[in-house]
PDB file of C-alpha atoms and ligand atoms in Angstrom:
ATOM      1  CA  MET A   1     -15.279  -1.442  -9.450  1.00 91.00           C
ATOM      2  CA  LYS A   2     -15.111   1.506  -7.025  1.00 93.00           C
ATOM      3  CA  ILE A   3     -14.518   1.452  -3.450  1.00 95.00           C
ATOM      4  CA  THR A   4     -17.006   3.556  -1.523  1.00 97.00           C
ATOM      5  CA  ALA A   5     -15.093   3.932   2.202  1.00 98.00           C
ATOM      6  CA  ASP A   6     -11.728   3.621   2.957  1.00 98.00           C
ATOM      7  CA  PHE A   7     -10.843   1.788   6.623  1.00 98.00           C
ATOM      8  CA  HIS A   8      -7.154   1.801   6.747  1.00 98.00           C
ATOM      9  CA  THR A   9      -5.102   4.968   6.581  1.00 98.00           C
ATOM     10  CA  HIS A  10      -2.873   6.696   8.609  1.00 98.00           C
ATOM     11  CA  THR A  11      -1.486  10.002   9.741  1.00 98.00           C
ATOM     12  CA  ARG A  12       1.100  12.148  11.449  1.00 98.00           C
ATOM     13  CA  TYR A  13       0.111  10.281  14.490  1.00 98.00           C
ATOM     14  CA  SER A  14       2.011   7.474  13.411  1.00 97.00           C
ATOM     15  CA  HIS A  15       4.110   7.788  10.426  1.00 92.00           C
ATOM     16  CA  GLY A  16       1.871   9.218   7.622  1.00 96.00           C
ATOM     17  CA  THR A  17       2.743  12.525   6.187  1.00 97.00           C
ATOM     18  CA  GLY A  18      -0.848  14.453   6.210  1.00 98.00           C
ATOM     19  CA  THR A  19      -3.329  15.439   8.772  1.00 98.00           C
ATOM     20  CA  VAL A  20      -6.533  13.817   9.965  1.00 98.00           C
ATOM     21  CA  ASN A  21      -8.312  17.013   7.419  1.00 98.00           C
ATOM     22  CA  ASP A  22      -6.014  15.986   4.549  1.00 98.00           C
ATOM     23  CA  ASN A  23      -6.713  12.269   4.933  1.00 98.00           C
ATOM     24  CA  VAL A  24     -10.612  13.628   4.810  1.00 98.00           C
ATOM     25  CA  VAL A  25     -10.228  15.769   2.281  1.00 98.00           C
ATOM     26  CA  ASN A  26      -8.779  13.775  -0.411  1.00 98.00           C
ATOM     27  CA  ALA A  27     -11.670  10.700   0.354  1.00 98.00           C
ATOM     28  CA  LEU A  28     -14.074  13.260  -0.088  1.00 97.00           C
ATOM     29  CA  SER A  29     -12.975  14.496  -3.666  1.00 97.00           C
ATOM     30  CA  LEU A  30     -13.275  10.777  -4.676  1.00 97.00           C
ATOM     31  CA  GLY A  31     -16.617  10.831  -3.312  1.00 96.00           C
ATOM     32  CA  MET A  32     -16.387   8.297  -0.644  1.00 97.00           C
ATOM     33  CA  ARG A  33     -18.792   8.090   2.060  1.00 97.00           C
ATOM     34  CA  ALA A  34     -16.423   6.808   5.190  1.00 98.00           C
ATOM     35  CA  VAL A  35     -12.783   7.351   5.879  1.00 98.00           C
ATOM     36  CA  ALA A  36     -10.973   5.312   8.928  1.00 98.00           C
ATOM     37  CA  ILE A  37      -8.065   7.289  10.671  1.00 98.00           C
ATOM     38  CA  THR A  38      -5.910   4.140  11.562  1.00 98.00           C
ATOM     39  CA  ASP A  39      -3.053   4.639  12.929  1.00 98.00           C
ATOM     40  CA  HIS A  40      -0.371   2.493  14.181  1.00 98.00           C
ATOM     41  CA  ALA A  41      -0.267   1.245  17.908  1.00 98.00           C
ATOM     42  CA  LYS A  42       1.765   1.539  20.893  1.00 98.00           C
ATOM     43  CA  ASN A  43       4.251  -1.396  19.852  1.00 98.00           C
ATOM     44  CA  HIS A  44       5.270  -0.222  16.615  1.00 97.00           C
ATOM     45  CA  PRO A  45       8.741   1.209  17.829  1.00 95.00           C
ATOM     46  CA  LEU A  46       8.602   4.954  17.413  1.00 94.00           C
ATOM     47  CA  ILE A  47       5.841   5.725  15.763  1.00 95.00           C
ATOM     48  CA  GLY A  48       3.466   4.108  17.847  1.00 97.00           C
ATOM     49  CA  VAL A  49       0.174   6.107  19.195  1.00 97.00           C
ATOM     50  CA  LYS A  50       0.455   6.355  23.097  1.00 97.00           C
ATOM     51  CA  PRO A  51      -3.280   5.463  24.140  1.00 96.00           C
ATOM     52  CA  GLU A  52      -3.279   8.714  25.895  1.00 96.00           C
ATOM     53  CA  THR A  53      -2.888  10.181  22.718  1.00 97.00           C
ATOM     54  CA  ILE A  54      -6.493   8.303  21.509  1.00 98.00           C
ATOM     55  CA  ASP A  55      -8.225  10.838  22.396  1.00 97.00           C
ATOM     56  CA  THR A  56      -6.139  13.672  20.883  1.00 98.00           C
ATOM     57  CA  ILE A  57      -7.007  12.229  17.591  1.00 98.00           C
ATOM     58  CA  ARG A  58     -10.603  11.698  18.165  1.00 98.00           C
ATOM     59  CA  LYS A  59     -11.047  15.731  18.802  1.00 98.00           C
ATOM     60  CA  ASP A  60      -9.591  16.110  15.460  1.00 98.00           C
ATOM     61  CA  VAL A  61     -11.579  13.012  14.193  1.00 98.00           C
ATOM     62  CA  VAL A  62     -14.709  14.662  15.585  1.00 98.00           C
ATOM     63  CA  THR A  63     -13.811  18.099  13.737  1.00 98.00           C
ATOM     64  CA  ALA A  64     -13.272  16.784  10.870  1.00 98.00           C
ATOM     65  CA  ASP A  65     -17.071  14.739  11.118  1.00 98.00           C
ATOM     66  CA  LYS A  66     -19.018  17.942  11.987  1.00 98.00           C
ATOM     67  CA  GLU A  67     -17.390  19.821   9.380  1.00 98.00           C
ATOM     68  CA  TYR A  68     -17.923  17.561   6.194  1.00 97.00           C
ATOM     69  CA  ARG A  69     -21.272  16.535   6.173  1.00 94.00           C
ATOM     70  CA  ASN A  70     -21.293  13.967   3.233  1.00 95.00           C
ATOM     71  CA  ILE A  71     -18.488  11.651   5.035  1.00 98.00           C
ATOM     72  CA  ARG A  72     -18.474   9.575   8.500  1.00 98.00           C
ATOM     73  CA  VAL A  73     -14.894  10.416   9.607  1.00 98.00           C
ATOM     74  CA  LEU A  74     -14.066   7.194  11.656  1.00 98.00           C
ATOM     75  CA  LEU A  75     -11.095   6.526  14.474  1.00 98.00           C
ATOM     76  CA  GLY A  76      -9.666   3.380  14.642  1.00 98.00           C
ATOM     77  CA  LEU A  77      -6.113   1.797  15.186  1.00 98.00           C
ATOM     78  CA  GLU A  78      -3.978  -0.658  13.332  1.00 98.00           C
ATOM     79  CA  ALA A  79      -3.075  -2.523  16.697  1.00 98.00           C
ATOM     80  CA  ASN A  80       0.276  -5.406  16.335  1.00 98.00           C
ATOM     81  CA  LEU A  81      -0.171  -9.045  16.454  1.00 98.00           C
ATOM     82  CA  ILE A  82       2.701  -9.298  19.375  1.00 98.00           C
ATOM     83  CA  SER A  83       2.854 -13.014  20.664  1.00 98.00           C
ATOM     84  CA  PRO A  84       2.502 -16.430  18.926  1.00 98.00           C
ATOM     85  CA  ARG A  85      -0.218 -16.873  21.477  1.00 98.00           C
ATOM     86  CA  GLY A  86      -2.125 -14.091  19.699  1.00 98.00           C
ATOM     87  CA  ASP A  87      -1.655 -10.956  22.172  1.00 98.00           C
ATOM     88  CA  ILE A  88      -2.041  -7.707  20.907  1.00 98.00           C
ATOM     89  CA  ASP A  89      -1.608  -3.992  21.787  1.00 98.00           C
ATOM     90  CA  VAL A  90      -4.437  -2.453  22.363  1.00 98.00           C
ATOM     91  CA  THR A  91      -6.292  -3.386  25.258  1.00 98.00           C
ATOM     92  CA  GLU A  92     -10.174  -3.851  25.102  1.00 97.00           C
ATOM     93  CA  GLU A  93     -10.834  -0.830  27.281  1.00 97.00           C
ATOM     94  CA  GLN A  94      -8.697   1.206  24.677  1.00 98.00           C
ATOM     95  CA  ALA A  95     -10.802  -0.634  22.231  1.00 98.00           C
ATOM     96  CA  ASP A  96     -13.592   0.483  23.147  1.00 97.00           C
ATOM     97  CA  LYS A  97     -12.898   3.892  22.535  1.00 97.00           C
ATOM     98  CA  LEU A  98     -12.324   3.135  18.943  1.00 98.00           C
ATOM     99  CA  ASP A  99     -15.222   2.973  16.321  1.00 98.00           C
ATOM    100  CA  ILE A 100     -13.213   0.422  14.486  1.00 98.00           C
ATOM    101  CA  LEU A 101     -10.434  -1.943  15.550  1.00 98.00           C
ATOM    102  CA  LEU A 102      -7.785  -3.785  13.021  1.00 98.00           C
ATOM    103  CA  VAL A 103      -4.549  -5.957  13.432  1.00 98.00           C
ATOM    104  CA  GLY A 104      -1.468  -7.037  11.620  1.00 98.00           C
ATOM    105  CA  PHE A 105       1.682  -8.505  11.932  1.00 97.00           C
ATOM    106  CA  HIS A 106       4.492  -6.039  11.432  1.00 97.00           C
ATOM    107  CA  LEU A 107       8.233  -7.119  11.763  1.00 96.00           C
ATOM    108  CA  THR A 108       9.691  -4.535  13.751  1.00 96.00           C
ATOM    109  CA  ALA A 109       6.839  -4.392  16.829  1.00 97.00           C
ATOM    110  CA  TYR A 110       7.784  -4.919  20.423  1.00 98.00           C
ATOM    111  CA  GLN A 111       6.463  -8.478  21.334  1.00 98.00           C
ATOM    112  CA  LYS A 112       4.848  -9.243  24.767  1.00 98.00           C
ATOM    113  CA  ARG A 113       7.677 -11.539  26.030  1.00 98.00           C
ATOM    114  CA  PHE A 114      11.460 -11.583  24.946  1.00 98.00           C
ATOM    115  CA  ALA A 115      10.983 -15.420  23.869  1.00 98.00           C
ATOM    116  CA  ASP A 116       8.387 -14.028  21.516  1.00 98.00           C
ATOM    117  CA  TYR A 117      10.917 -12.410  19.183  1.00 98.00           C
ATOM    118  CA  PHE A 118      12.091 -16.180  18.167  1.00 97.00           C
ATOM    119  CA  ALA A 119       8.505 -16.907  17.006  1.00 97.00           C
ATOM    120  CA  LEU A 120       6.680 -14.420  14.606  1.00 97.00           C
ATOM    121  CA  PRO A 121       9.468 -11.530  14.368  1.00 97.00           C
ATOM    122  CA  TRP A 122      11.962 -14.687  13.581  1.00 97.00           C
ATOM    123  CA  ASN A 123       9.948 -16.222  11.206  1.00 96.00           C
ATOM    124  CA  GLY A 124       9.210 -12.697   9.438  1.00 95.00           C
ATOM    125  CA  PHE A 125      13.265 -12.335   9.605  1.00 96.00           C
ATOM    126  CA  THR A 126      13.942 -15.853   7.690  1.00 95.00           C
ATOM    127  CA  HIS A 127      10.836 -14.858   5.382  1.00 93.00           C
ATOM    128  CA  ILE A 128      13.158 -12.147   3.719  1.00 92.00           C
ATOM    129  CA  PHE A 129      15.086 -14.739   2.263  1.00 93.00           C
ATOM    130  CA  CYS A 130      13.040 -17.897   1.824  1.00 93.00           C
ATOM    131  CA  LYS A 131       9.631 -19.263   2.123  1.00 94.00           C
ATOM    132  CA  ASN A 132       8.441 -20.256   5.802  1.00 94.00           C
ATOM    133  CA  THR A 133       8.646 -23.979   6.778  1.00 96.00           C
ATOM    134  CA  ALA A 134       5.326 -25.887   7.137  1.00 97.00           C
ATOM    135  CA  LYS A 135       6.387 -25.578  10.892  1.00 97.00           C
ATOM    136  CA  GLN A 136       6.448 -21.801  10.621  1.00 97.00           C
ATOM    137  CA  ILE A 137       3.816 -21.258   8.360  1.00 97.00           C
ATOM    138  CA  ALA A 138       1.378 -23.487  11.086  1.00 97.00           C
ATOM    139  CA  ARG A 139       2.593 -21.559  14.052  1.00 97.00           C
ATOM    140  CA  ASN A 140       2.040 -17.935  12.077  1.00 97.00           C
ATOM    141  CA  THR A 141      -1.552 -19.020  10.979  1.00 98.00           C
ATOM    142  CA  GLN A 142      -2.215 -20.127  14.808  1.00 98.00           C
ATOM    143  CA  ALA A 143      -1.016 -16.782  15.895  1.00 98.00           C
ATOM    144  CA  PHE A 144      -3.702 -15.063  13.540  1.00 98.00           C
ATOM    145  CA  VAL A 145      -6.309 -17.706  14.166  1.00 98.00           C
ATOM    146  CA  ASP A 146      -5.693 -17.116  18.386  1.00 98.00           C
ATOM    147  CA  CYS A 147      -5.782 -13.258  17.729  1.00 98.00           C
ATOM    148  CA  ILE A 148      -8.727 -12.885  16.192  1.00 97.00           C
ATOM    149  CA  THR A 149     -10.565 -15.371  18.449  1.00 97.00           C
ATOM    150  CA  LYS A 150      -9.305 -13.935  21.387  1.00 96.00           C
ATOM    151  CA  ASN A 151      -9.665 -10.203  20.763  1.00 98.00           C
ATOM    152  CA  LYS A 152     -12.711  -8.585  18.895  1.00 98.00           C
ATOM    153  CA  VAL A 153     -11.032  -7.628  15.905  1.00 98.00           C
ATOM    154  CA  ASP A 154     -13.040  -5.969  12.970  1.00 98.00           C
ATOM    155  CA  VAL A 155      -9.869  -5.968  10.275  1.00 98.00           C
ATOM    156  CA  LEU A 156      -7.033  -8.329   9.981  1.00 98.00           C
ATOM    157  CA  THR A 157      -4.549  -6.303   7.486  1.00 98.00           C
ATOM    158  CA  HIS A 158      -2.484  -7.192   4.984  1.00 96.00           C
ATOM    159  CA  PRO A 159      -2.456 -10.861   5.726  1.00 94.00           C
ATOM    160  CA  GLY A 160       0.795 -12.903   4.071  1.00 92.00           C
ATOM    161  CA  PHE A 161       2.788  -9.757   4.237  1.00 94.00           C
ATOM    162  CA  ARG A 162       6.204 -10.560   5.889  1.00 93.00           C
ATOM    163  CA  LEU A 163       4.684 -14.301   7.152  1.00 94.00           C
ATOM    164  CA  ASP A 164       3.707 -16.950   5.063  1.00 94.00           C
ATOM    165  CA  VAL A 165       0.137 -18.116   6.860  1.00 96.00           C
ATOM    166  CA  ASP A 166      -2.243 -20.476   5.794  1.00 96.00           C
ATOM    167  CA  CYS A 167      -4.880 -17.928   4.393  1.00 96.00           C
ATOM    168  CA  LYS A 168      -7.472 -20.893   4.548  1.00 96.00           C
ATOM    169  CA  ALA A 169      -7.576 -21.340   7.688  1.00 97.00           C
ATOM    170  CA  ILE A 170      -7.432 -17.914   8.736  1.00 98.00           C
ATOM    171  CA  ALA A 171     -10.534 -17.296   6.480  1.00 98.00           C
ATOM    172  CA  ALA A 172     -12.359 -19.818   8.181  1.00 98.00           C
ATOM    173  CA  ALA A 173     -11.735 -18.302  11.855  1.00 98.00           C
ATOM    174  CA  CYS A 174     -12.584 -15.218  10.178  1.00 98.00           C
ATOM    175  CA  ALA A 175     -15.609 -16.086   8.767  1.00 98.00           C
ATOM    176  CA  ALA A 176     -16.669 -17.717  12.154  1.00 98.00           C
ATOM    177  CA  THR A 177     -15.853 -14.829  14.045  1.00 98.00           C
ATOM    178  CA  GLY A 178     -17.069 -11.704  11.642  1.00 98.00           C
ATOM    179  CA  THR A 179     -13.869 -10.397  10.700  1.00 98.00           C
ATOM    180  CA  TYR A 180     -13.421  -9.150   7.531  1.00 98.00           C
ATOM    181  CA  MET A 181     -10.432 -10.206   5.729  1.00 98.00           C
ATOM    182  CA  GLU A 182      -8.187  -7.095   4.123  1.00 98.00           C
ATOM    183  CA  LEU A 183      -7.186  -7.036   0.292  1.00 96.00           C
ATOM    184  CA  SER A 184      -4.268  -4.524   0.615  1.00 95.00           C
ATOM    185  CA  SER A 185      -3.386  -2.755  -2.446  1.00 90.00           C
ATOM    186  CA  ARG A 186       0.024  -1.209  -0.566  1.00 94.00           C
ATOM    187  CA  HIS A 187       1.219  -4.717   0.405  1.00 95.00           C
ATOM    188  CA  ARG A 188      -0.135  -6.647  -2.757  1.00 95.00           C
ATOM    189  CA  THR A 189      -1.439  -9.523  -0.360  1.00 94.00           C
ATOM    190  CA  PRO A 190      -3.385 -11.613  -0.208  1.00 96.00           C
ATOM    191  CA  SER A 191      -2.473 -13.690  -3.901  1.00 95.00           C
ATOM    192  CA  ALA A 192      -5.093 -13.968  -6.238  1.00 96.00           C
ATOM    193  CA  LYS A 193      -5.126 -17.611  -5.389  1.00 95.00           C
ATOM    194  CA  ASP A 194      -5.289 -17.087  -1.434  1.00 96.00           C
ATOM    195  CA  VAL A 195      -8.104 -14.532  -2.124  1.00 97.00           C
ATOM    196  CA  GLU A 196      -9.963 -17.442  -3.897  1.00 97.00           C
ATOM    197  CA  MET A 197      -9.418 -19.413  -1.068  1.00 96.00           C
ATOM    198  CA  ILE A 198     -10.746 -16.866   1.322  1.00 97.00           C
ATOM    199  CA  VAL A 199     -14.009 -16.462  -0.607  1.00 97.00           C
ATOM    200  CA  ALA A 200     -14.691 -20.259  -0.454  1.00 97.00           C
ATOM    201  CA  ALA A 201     -14.003 -20.362   3.152  1.00 97.00           C
ATOM    202  CA  GLY A 202     -16.988 -17.861   3.430  1.00 97.00           C
ATOM    203  CA  ALA A 203     -14.805 -14.763   4.767  1.00 98.00           C
ATOM    204  CA  LYS A 204     -15.755 -11.436   3.698  1.00 98.00           C
ATOM    205  CA  LEU A 205     -13.099  -9.117   2.019  1.00 98.00           C
ATOM    206  CA  ILE A 206     -12.515  -5.407   2.570  1.00 98.00           C
ATOM    207  CA  VAL A 207     -10.103  -3.384   0.328  1.00 97.00           C
ATOM    208  CA  ASN A 208      -8.385  -0.500   1.678  1.00 97.00           C
ATOM    209  CA  SER A 209      -5.617   1.789   1.002  1.00 97.00           C
ATOM    210  CA  ASP A 210      -3.139   1.629   3.744  1.00 97.00           C
ATOM    211  CA  ALA A 211      -2.419   5.409   2.664  1.00 97.00           C
ATOM    212  CA  HIS A 212       0.575   6.980   4.419  1.00 97.00           C
ATOM    213  CA  LYS A 213      -0.186  10.096   2.460  1.00 98.00           C
ATOM    214  CA  PRO A 214      -3.401  11.359   1.926  1.00 98.00           C
ATOM    215  CA  VAL A 215      -3.134  11.547  -1.837  1.00 97.00           C
ATOM    216  CA  ASN A 216      -3.089   7.631  -1.575  1.00 97.00           C
ATOM    217  CA  VAL A 217      -6.375   7.718   0.072  1.00 98.00           C
ATOM    218  CA  GLY A 218      -8.709   5.397  -1.727  1.00 96.00           C
ATOM    219  CA  LYS A 219      -5.931   4.233  -3.874  1.00 95.00           C
ATOM    220  CA  CYS A 220      -6.686   0.676  -4.480  1.00 95.00           C
ATOM    221  CA  ASP A 221      -6.005  -0.177  -7.941  1.00 95.00           C
ATOM    222  CA  TRP A 222      -3.901  -3.369  -7.668  1.00 95.00           C
ATOM    223  CA  ALA A 223      -6.623  -4.901  -5.137  1.00 96.00           C
ATOM    224  CA  ILE A 224      -9.229  -3.647  -7.246  1.00 96.00           C
ATOM    225  CA  SER A 225      -7.738  -5.498 -10.074  1.00 96.00           C
ATOM    226  CA  VAL A 226      -7.845  -8.639  -8.492  1.00 96.00           C
ATOM    227  CA  ALA A 227     -10.773  -8.744  -7.434  1.00 96.00           C
ATOM    228  CA  GLU A 228     -12.289  -7.858 -11.171  1.00 96.00           C
ATOM    229  CA  GLU A 229      -9.550 -10.794 -12.624  1.00 95.00           C
ATOM    230  CA  ILE A 230     -11.309 -13.537 -10.045  1.00 94.00           C
ATOM    231  CA  GLY A 231     -14.616 -11.827 -10.654  1.00 96.00           C
ATOM    232  CA  LEU A 232     -15.555 -10.572  -7.104  1.00 97.00           C
ATOM    233  CA  GLY A 233     -17.937  -8.164  -6.334  1.00 95.00           C
ATOM    234  CA  GLU A 234     -20.174  -6.673  -3.700  1.00 96.00           C
ATOM    235  CA  GLU A 235     -21.026 -10.226  -2.534  1.00 96.00           C
ATOM    236  CA  GLU A 236     -17.529 -10.948  -1.366  1.00 97.00           C
ATOM    237  CA  ILE A 237     -15.916  -7.294  -0.506  1.00 98.00           C
ATOM    238  CA  VAL A 238     -17.780  -5.262   1.988  1.00 98.00           C
ATOM    239  CA  ASN A 239     -16.870  -1.508   0.412  1.00 98.00           C
ATOM    240  CA  VAL A 240     -17.335  -1.594  -2.965  1.00 96.00           C
ATOM    241  CA  SER A 241     -21.070  -0.780  -2.878  1.00 95.00           C
ATOM    242  CA  ASP A 242     -23.375   1.779  -0.770  1.00 94.00           C
ATOM    243  CA  LYS A 243     -24.859  -1.270   1.319  1.00 95.00           C
ATOM    244  CA  PRO A 244     -24.470  -0.985   4.938  1.00 96.00           C
ATOM    245  CA  ILE A 245     -21.661  -2.524   6.379  1.00 98.00           C
ATOM    246  CA  LYS A 246     -21.718  -4.570   9.606  1.00 98.00           C
ATOM    247  CA  PHE A 247     -18.246  -4.509  11.813  1.00 98.00           C
ATOM    248  CA  ARG A 248     -17.674  -7.349  14.716  1.00 98.00           C
ATOM    249  CA  ARG A 249     -17.327  -4.283  17.666  1.00 98.00           C
ATOM    250  CA  GLY A 250     -20.734  -2.937  16.898  1.00 97.00           C
ATOM    251  CA  LEU A 251     -20.029  -0.476  13.803  1.00 97.00           C
ATOM    252  CA  GLU A 252     -22.708  -0.042  11.424  1.00 97.00           C
ATOM    253  CA  ILE A 253     -22.102   2.233   8.976  1.00 96.00           C
TER     254      ILE A 253
HETATM  255 ZN1   ZN B   1       0.160  -2.740   8.449  1.00 92.60          ZN
HETATM  256 ZN1   ZN B   2      -1.435   0.430   8.210  1.00 92.60          ZN
END
């Protein structure tokens, strides 16, 4: 099994080490048909992309897309989940400038309100030492469900990373809304057991590298081994074949 497009890669516009062009060259060397540039959105401390920088990144994306005929270069952002009510740090107006919108939970992201630091970030902090309690898991899960219900999210990145969640409940919401759940090699999440639950709930998976270095673009060995171990294929994972992929916000590729 081989991924045919990588929809989650970072560049120097947040804390990746390469340029847009570097990521594209690496994706092309692996024979991929598409690569998305998805840097961290503004609430990621110090490195988040400011809304006014979106147009600058778009220029690089357009330049690379024109230069390399055999690969589609896409512009996205990896938004942050910034409240237990499912808020994110990319407005609908900003998202309309993108080809694809990813959302994930990042422990250090600025929250919407001060009190929100005692919800998901607190749960993420305690998760470092022990598994979240049932009450914490319910709150984390509801935040993701509300997030994808409220916002037109194309891909939920690394579910279960730094927060324990009920993957089955999130998968049901993803299936209902057409949001893809990421199987992340970088963060080794969700677990094989959770992946089986996600598939049973009818949600579709997407395998991405979450590369922060150009050389890691398209590197999804862990995710592929989990998928193969369970016996998944193009029916369950959208980017392991050349079949067209339809994203929730409208991109078809
Ligand atoms: Zn992330
Ligand atoms: Zn990422």
